[in-house]
Short mmCIF file of C-alpha atoms in Angstrom, two decimals:
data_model
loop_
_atom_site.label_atom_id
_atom_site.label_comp_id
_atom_site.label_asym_id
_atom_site.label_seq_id
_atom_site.Cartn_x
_atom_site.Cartn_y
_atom_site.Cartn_z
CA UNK A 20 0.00 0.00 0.00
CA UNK A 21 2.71 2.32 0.80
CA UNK A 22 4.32 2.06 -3.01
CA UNK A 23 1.07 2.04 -4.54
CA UNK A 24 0.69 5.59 -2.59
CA UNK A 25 4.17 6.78 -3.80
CA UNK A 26 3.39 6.06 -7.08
CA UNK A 27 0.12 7.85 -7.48
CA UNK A 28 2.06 10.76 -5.45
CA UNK A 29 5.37 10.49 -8.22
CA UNK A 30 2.25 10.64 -10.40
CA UNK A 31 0.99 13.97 -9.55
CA UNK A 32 -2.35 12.57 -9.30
CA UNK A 33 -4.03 15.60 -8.38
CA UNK A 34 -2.82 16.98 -11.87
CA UNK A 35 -4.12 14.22 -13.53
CA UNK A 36 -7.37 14.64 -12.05
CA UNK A 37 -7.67 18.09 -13.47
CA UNK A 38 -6.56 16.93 -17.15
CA UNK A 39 -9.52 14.22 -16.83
CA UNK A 40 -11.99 17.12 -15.83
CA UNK A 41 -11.35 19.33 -18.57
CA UNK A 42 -11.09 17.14 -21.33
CA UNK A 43 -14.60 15.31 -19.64
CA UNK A 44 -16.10 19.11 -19.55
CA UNK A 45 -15.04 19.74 -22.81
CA UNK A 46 -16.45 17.51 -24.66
CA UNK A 47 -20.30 16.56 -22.27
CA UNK A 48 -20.48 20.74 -22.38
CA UNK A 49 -19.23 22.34 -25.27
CA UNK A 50 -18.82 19.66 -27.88
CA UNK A 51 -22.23 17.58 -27.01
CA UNK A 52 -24.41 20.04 -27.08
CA UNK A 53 -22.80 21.62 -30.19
CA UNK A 54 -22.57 17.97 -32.49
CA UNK A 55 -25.22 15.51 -30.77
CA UNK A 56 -22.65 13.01 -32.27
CA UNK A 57 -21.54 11.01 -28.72
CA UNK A 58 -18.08 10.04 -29.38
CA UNK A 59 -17.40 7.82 -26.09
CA UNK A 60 -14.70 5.77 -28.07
CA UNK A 61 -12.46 8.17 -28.70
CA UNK A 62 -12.99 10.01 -25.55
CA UNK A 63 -11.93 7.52 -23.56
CA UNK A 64 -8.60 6.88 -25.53
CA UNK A 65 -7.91 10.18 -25.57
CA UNK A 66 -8.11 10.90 -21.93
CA UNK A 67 -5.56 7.41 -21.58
CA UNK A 68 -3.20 8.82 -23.94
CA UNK A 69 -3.30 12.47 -22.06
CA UNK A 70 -3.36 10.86 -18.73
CA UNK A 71 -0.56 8.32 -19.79
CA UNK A 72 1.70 11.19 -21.52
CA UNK A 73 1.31 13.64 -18.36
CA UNK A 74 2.50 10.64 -15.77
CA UNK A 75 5.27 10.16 -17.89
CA UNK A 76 6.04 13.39 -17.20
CA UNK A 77 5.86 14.00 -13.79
CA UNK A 78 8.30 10.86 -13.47
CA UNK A 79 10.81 11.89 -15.31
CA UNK A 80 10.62 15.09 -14.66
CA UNK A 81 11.75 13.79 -10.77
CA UNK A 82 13.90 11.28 -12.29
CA UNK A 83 16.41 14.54 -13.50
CA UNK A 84 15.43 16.80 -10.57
CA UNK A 85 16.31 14.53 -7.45
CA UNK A 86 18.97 16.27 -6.38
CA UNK A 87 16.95 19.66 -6.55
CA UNK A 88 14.04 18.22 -5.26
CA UNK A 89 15.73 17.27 -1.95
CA UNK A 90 16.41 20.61 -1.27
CA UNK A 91 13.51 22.25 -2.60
CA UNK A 92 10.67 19.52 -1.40
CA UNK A 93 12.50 17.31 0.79
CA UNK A 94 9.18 15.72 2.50
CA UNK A 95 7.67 15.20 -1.01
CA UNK A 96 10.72 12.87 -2.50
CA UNK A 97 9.68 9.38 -2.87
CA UNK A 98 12.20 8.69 -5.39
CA UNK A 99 15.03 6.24 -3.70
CA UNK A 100 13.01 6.96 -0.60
CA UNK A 101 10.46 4.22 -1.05
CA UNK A 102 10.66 3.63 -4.98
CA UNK A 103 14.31 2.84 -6.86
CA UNK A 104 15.13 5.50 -8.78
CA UNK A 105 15.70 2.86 -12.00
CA UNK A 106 12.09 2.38 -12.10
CA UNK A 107 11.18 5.56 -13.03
CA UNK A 108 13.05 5.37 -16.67
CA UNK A 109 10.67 1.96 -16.84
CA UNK A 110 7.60 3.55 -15.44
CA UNK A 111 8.29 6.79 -17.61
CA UNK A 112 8.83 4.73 -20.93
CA UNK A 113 5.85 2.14 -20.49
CA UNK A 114 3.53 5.29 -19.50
CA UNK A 115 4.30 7.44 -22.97
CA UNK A 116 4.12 4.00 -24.84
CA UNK A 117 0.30 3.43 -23.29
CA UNK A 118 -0.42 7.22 -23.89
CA UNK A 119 1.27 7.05 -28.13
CA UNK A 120 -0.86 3.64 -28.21
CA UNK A 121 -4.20 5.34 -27.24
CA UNK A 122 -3.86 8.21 -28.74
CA UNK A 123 -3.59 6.32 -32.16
CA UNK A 124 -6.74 4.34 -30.97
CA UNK A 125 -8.27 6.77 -30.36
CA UNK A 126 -7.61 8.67 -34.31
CA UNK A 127 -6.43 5.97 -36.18
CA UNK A 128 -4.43 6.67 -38.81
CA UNK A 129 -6.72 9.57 -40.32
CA UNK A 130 -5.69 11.87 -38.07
CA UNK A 131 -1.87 10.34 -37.99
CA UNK A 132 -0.71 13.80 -36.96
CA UNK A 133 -2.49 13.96 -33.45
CA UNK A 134 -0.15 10.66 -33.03
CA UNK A 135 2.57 12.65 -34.29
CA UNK A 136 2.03 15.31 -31.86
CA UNK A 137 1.63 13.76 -28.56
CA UNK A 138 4.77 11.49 -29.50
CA UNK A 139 6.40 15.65 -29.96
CA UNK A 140 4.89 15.90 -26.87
CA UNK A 141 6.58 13.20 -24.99
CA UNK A 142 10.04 14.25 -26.04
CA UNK A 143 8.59 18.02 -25.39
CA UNK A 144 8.62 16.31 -21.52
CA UNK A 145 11.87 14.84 -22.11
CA UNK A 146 13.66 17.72 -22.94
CA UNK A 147 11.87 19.79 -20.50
CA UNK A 148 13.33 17.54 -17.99
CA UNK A 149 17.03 16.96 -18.92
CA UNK A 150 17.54 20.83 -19.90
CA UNK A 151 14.43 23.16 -21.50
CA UNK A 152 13.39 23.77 -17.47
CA UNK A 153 16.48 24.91 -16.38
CA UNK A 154 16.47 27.75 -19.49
CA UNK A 155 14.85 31.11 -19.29
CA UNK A 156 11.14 30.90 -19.90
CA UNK A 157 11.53 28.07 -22.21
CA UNK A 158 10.89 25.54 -19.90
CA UNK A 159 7.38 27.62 -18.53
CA UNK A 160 6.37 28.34 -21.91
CA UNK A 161 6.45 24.50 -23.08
CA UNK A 162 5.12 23.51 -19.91
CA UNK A 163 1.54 26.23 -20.66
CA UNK A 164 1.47 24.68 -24.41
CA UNK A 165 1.31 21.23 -23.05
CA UNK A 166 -1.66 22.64 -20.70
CA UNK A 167 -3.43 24.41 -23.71
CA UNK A 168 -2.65 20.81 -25.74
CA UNK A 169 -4.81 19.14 -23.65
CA UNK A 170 -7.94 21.16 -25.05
CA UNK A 171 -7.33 21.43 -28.21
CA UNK A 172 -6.45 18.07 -29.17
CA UNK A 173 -10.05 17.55 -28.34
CA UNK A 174 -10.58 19.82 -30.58
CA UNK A 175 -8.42 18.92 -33.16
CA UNK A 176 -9.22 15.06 -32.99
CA UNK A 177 -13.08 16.44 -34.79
CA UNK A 178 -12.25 18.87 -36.61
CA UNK A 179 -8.86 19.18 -39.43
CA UNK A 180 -6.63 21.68 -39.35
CA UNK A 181 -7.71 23.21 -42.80
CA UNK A 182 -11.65 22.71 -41.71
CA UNK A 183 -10.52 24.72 -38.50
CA UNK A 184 -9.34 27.59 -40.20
CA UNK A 185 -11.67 28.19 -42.99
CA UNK A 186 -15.19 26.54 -42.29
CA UNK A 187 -18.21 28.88 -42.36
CA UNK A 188 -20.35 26.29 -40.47
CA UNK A 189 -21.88 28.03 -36.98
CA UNK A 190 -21.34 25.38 -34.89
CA UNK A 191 -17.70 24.59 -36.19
CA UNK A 192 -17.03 28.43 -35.20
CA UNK A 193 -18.28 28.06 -31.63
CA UNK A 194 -16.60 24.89 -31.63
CA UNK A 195 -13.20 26.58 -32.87
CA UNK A 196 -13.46 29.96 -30.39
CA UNK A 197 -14.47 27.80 -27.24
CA UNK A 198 -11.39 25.40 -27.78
CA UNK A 199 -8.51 28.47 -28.19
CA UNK A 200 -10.39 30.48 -25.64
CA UNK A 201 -9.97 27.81 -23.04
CA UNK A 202 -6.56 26.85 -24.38
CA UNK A 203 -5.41 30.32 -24.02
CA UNK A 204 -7.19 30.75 -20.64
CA UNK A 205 -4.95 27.21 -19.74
CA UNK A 206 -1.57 28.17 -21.55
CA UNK A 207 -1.61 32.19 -19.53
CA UNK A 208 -2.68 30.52 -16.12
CA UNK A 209 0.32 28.17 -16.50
CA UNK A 210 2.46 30.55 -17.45
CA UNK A 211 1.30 32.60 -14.17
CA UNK A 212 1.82 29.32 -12.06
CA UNK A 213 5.22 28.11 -13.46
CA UNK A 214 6.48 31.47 -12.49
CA UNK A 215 5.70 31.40 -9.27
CA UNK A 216 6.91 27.55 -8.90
CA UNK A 217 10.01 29.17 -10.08
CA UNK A 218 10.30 31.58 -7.25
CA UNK A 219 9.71 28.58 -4.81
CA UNK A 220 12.32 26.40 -6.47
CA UNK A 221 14.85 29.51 -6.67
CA UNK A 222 16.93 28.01 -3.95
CA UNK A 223 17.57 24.31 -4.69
CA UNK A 224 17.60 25.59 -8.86
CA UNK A 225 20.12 28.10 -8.34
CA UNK A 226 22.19 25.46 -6.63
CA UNK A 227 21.93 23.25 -9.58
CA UNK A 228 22.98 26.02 -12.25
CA UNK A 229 19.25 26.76 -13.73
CA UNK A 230 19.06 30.14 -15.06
CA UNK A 231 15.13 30.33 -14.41
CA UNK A 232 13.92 34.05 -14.37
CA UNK A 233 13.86 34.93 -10.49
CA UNK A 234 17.63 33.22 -10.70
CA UNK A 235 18.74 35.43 -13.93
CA UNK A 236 16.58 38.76 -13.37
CA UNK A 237 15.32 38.83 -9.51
CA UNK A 238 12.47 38.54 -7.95
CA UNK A 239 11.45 42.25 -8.46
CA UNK A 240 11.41 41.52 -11.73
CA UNK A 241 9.76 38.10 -11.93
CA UNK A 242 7.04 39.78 -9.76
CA UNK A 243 6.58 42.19 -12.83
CA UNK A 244 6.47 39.42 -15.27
CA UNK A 245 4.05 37.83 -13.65
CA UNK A 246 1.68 40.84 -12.52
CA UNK A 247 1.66 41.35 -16.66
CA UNK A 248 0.70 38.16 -17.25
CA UNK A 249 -2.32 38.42 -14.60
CA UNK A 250 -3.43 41.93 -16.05
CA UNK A 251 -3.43 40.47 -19.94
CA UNK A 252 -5.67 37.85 -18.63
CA UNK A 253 -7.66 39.82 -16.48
CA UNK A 254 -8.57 42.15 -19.27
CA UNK A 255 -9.57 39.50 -21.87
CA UNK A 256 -11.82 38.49 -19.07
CA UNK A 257 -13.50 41.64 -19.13
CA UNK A 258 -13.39 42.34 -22.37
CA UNK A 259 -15.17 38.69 -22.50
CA UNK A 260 -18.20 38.87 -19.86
CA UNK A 261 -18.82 42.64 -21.83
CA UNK A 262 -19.24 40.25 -24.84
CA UNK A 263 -21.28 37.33 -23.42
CA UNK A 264 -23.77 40.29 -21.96
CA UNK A 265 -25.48 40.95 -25.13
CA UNK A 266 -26.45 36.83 -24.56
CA UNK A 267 -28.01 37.44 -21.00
CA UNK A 268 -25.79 35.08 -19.56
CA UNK A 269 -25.69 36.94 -16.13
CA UNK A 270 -25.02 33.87 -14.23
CA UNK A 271 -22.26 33.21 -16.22
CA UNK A 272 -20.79 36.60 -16.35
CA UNK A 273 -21.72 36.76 -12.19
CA UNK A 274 -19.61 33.26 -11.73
CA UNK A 275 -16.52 34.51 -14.17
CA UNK A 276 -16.55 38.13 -11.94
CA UNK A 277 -16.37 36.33 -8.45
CA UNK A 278 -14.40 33.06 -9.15
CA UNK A 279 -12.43 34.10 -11.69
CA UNK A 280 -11.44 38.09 -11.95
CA UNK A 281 -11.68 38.93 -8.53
CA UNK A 282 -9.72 35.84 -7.31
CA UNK A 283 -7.18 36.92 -9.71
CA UNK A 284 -6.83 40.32 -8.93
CA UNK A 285 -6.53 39.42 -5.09
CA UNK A 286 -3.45 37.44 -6.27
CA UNK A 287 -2.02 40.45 -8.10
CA UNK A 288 -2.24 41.70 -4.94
CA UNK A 289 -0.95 39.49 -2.48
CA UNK A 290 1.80 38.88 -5.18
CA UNK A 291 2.85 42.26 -4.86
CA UNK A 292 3.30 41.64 -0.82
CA UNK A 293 4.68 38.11 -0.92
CA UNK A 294 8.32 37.16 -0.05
CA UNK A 295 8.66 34.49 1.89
CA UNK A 296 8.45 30.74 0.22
CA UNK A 297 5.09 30.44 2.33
CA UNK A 298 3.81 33.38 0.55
CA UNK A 299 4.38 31.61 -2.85
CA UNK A 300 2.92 28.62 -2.34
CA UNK A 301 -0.22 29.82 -0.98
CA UNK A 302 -0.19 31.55 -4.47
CA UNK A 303 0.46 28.24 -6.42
CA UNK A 304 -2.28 26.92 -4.66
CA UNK A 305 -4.56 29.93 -5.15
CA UNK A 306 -3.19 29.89 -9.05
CA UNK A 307 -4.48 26.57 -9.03
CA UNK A 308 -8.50 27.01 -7.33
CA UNK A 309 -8.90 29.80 -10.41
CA UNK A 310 -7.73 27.13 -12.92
CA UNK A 311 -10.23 24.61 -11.61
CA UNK A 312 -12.49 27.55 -11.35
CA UNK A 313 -11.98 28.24 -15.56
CA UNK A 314 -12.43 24.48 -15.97
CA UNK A 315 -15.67 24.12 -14.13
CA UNK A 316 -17.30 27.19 -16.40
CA UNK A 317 -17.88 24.97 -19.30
CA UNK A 318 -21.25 23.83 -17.41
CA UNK A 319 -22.38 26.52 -18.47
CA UNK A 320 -22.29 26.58 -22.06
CA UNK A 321 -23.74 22.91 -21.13
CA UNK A 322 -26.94 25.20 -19.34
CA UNK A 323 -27.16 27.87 -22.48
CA UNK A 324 -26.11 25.69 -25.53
#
């Protein structure tokens, strides 16, 4: 029981839960009610072959960080605690196999370059792992297309790319503006979040010779990076709810304002005051409720479709 326990927690199961809940949203809110076509089949694949690819991940990811990790999350290090660190190469491999396997189970050979993409993906991880992370902003910025990847290849996996970009069919549209709006929402909140796992990490990263941006530029000016980052978002937001108005969608617009802008403009705030590594991980975790918060507002496009 105790290895089954470190492996969901080398896992990052709670991260895998959330990929499971927005690709489920996704398509029982927004592409349901759009198609009436139930594609259970290919859902289900595809959420093995995300699922599969993001545990991969996460175990590589603390294959190369061990060292880092026992200075940055000493109490959180299972690896050659209670599971060999060798197994995590096996674990890693078998897990992007399952998740290249699914994925072309779930497409076929149609759509041969969604397989083709989440095997990019996989060495994406690798890469991110042995060297991209430790690079200024590279490492964040593959990290938020990974998040955004996991809504559109929903997308992607109904609709081609030239279809995507020059159809005239309504629902194809909605289809097309939901899926980048909630992959852009999911790549800018990662972006947020990565940062401020960066400021977290700072001490055990700068020990290991990463040249993350607190590590190259300061914290002042990671702080500013960030606060930019909230404000872009922040203002789509707005710019959005002034849009979905004209619909009557007040309790849509009402849930967006409370659980969404106003939690995010509390953390511009508090990330102006924050300095401590307590202070930034109450942020991660508050970075993290207004994710699940965007996830959970595809109901109601479920309610008005």
């Amino acid at each position: 029981m105790r290895l089954l326990i470190a492996f969901f927690k080398l896992l990052r199961w709670p991260n895998l839960i959330f990929i499971i809940l927005t690709q489920l949203l996704f398509y029982f809110c927004i592409y349901l009610p759009l198609y009436q076509l139930p594609q259970t089949y290919l859902l289900i694949w595809l959420i093995i072959g995300s699922v599969c690819i993001a545990g991969g991940g996460y175990i590589i990811n603390d294959y190369f960080d061990l060292n880092i990790d026992k200075i940055n999350k000493p109490e959180k290090n299972v690896l050659n605690t209670i599971i060999n660190r060798r197994w995590a190469i096996v674990w890693h491999l078998v897990l992007s196999a399952i998740g290249i396997f699914a994925t072309a189970m779930a497409v076929g050979l149609v759509k041969w370059y969604l397989i083709i993409a989440n095997i990019f993906c996989v060495l994406l991880l690798w890469f991110y792992s042995t060297s991209l992370k430790r690079e200024l902003l590279i490492g964040n910025f593959a990290i938020s297309l990974l998040a955004a990847w996991t809504v559109l290849i929903l997308f992607f996996s109904q609709v081609s790319f030239t279809e995507a970009f020059s159809t005239t069919n309504n629902n194809t549209l909605k289809f097309f503006r939901l899926a980048f709006l909630y992959g852009g929402f999911a790549f800018i909140i990662s972006l947020i979040r990565e940062a401020i796992k960066d400021i977290e990490d700072r001490e055990g990263d700068a020990q290991y010779g990463c040249r993350t941006l607190p590590i190259y530029a300061g914290l002042r000016t990671t702080k500013i990076y960030i606060s930019i980052w909230i404000v872009v978002l922040v203002a789509s937001l707005v710019i959005l709810q002034l849009y979905i108005l004209q619909f009557s969608w007040f309790f849509a617009v009402l849930y967006c304002i409370v659980l969404i802008i106003a939690p995010l403009i509390y953390l511009l705030r508090q990330l102006r005051k924050a300095n401590t590594i307590k202070d930034f991980s109450r942020l991660s975790a508050l970075t993290k409720a207004i994710m699940l918060s965007g996830i959970l507002s595809m109901i109601f496009f479920r309610l008005y479709f």
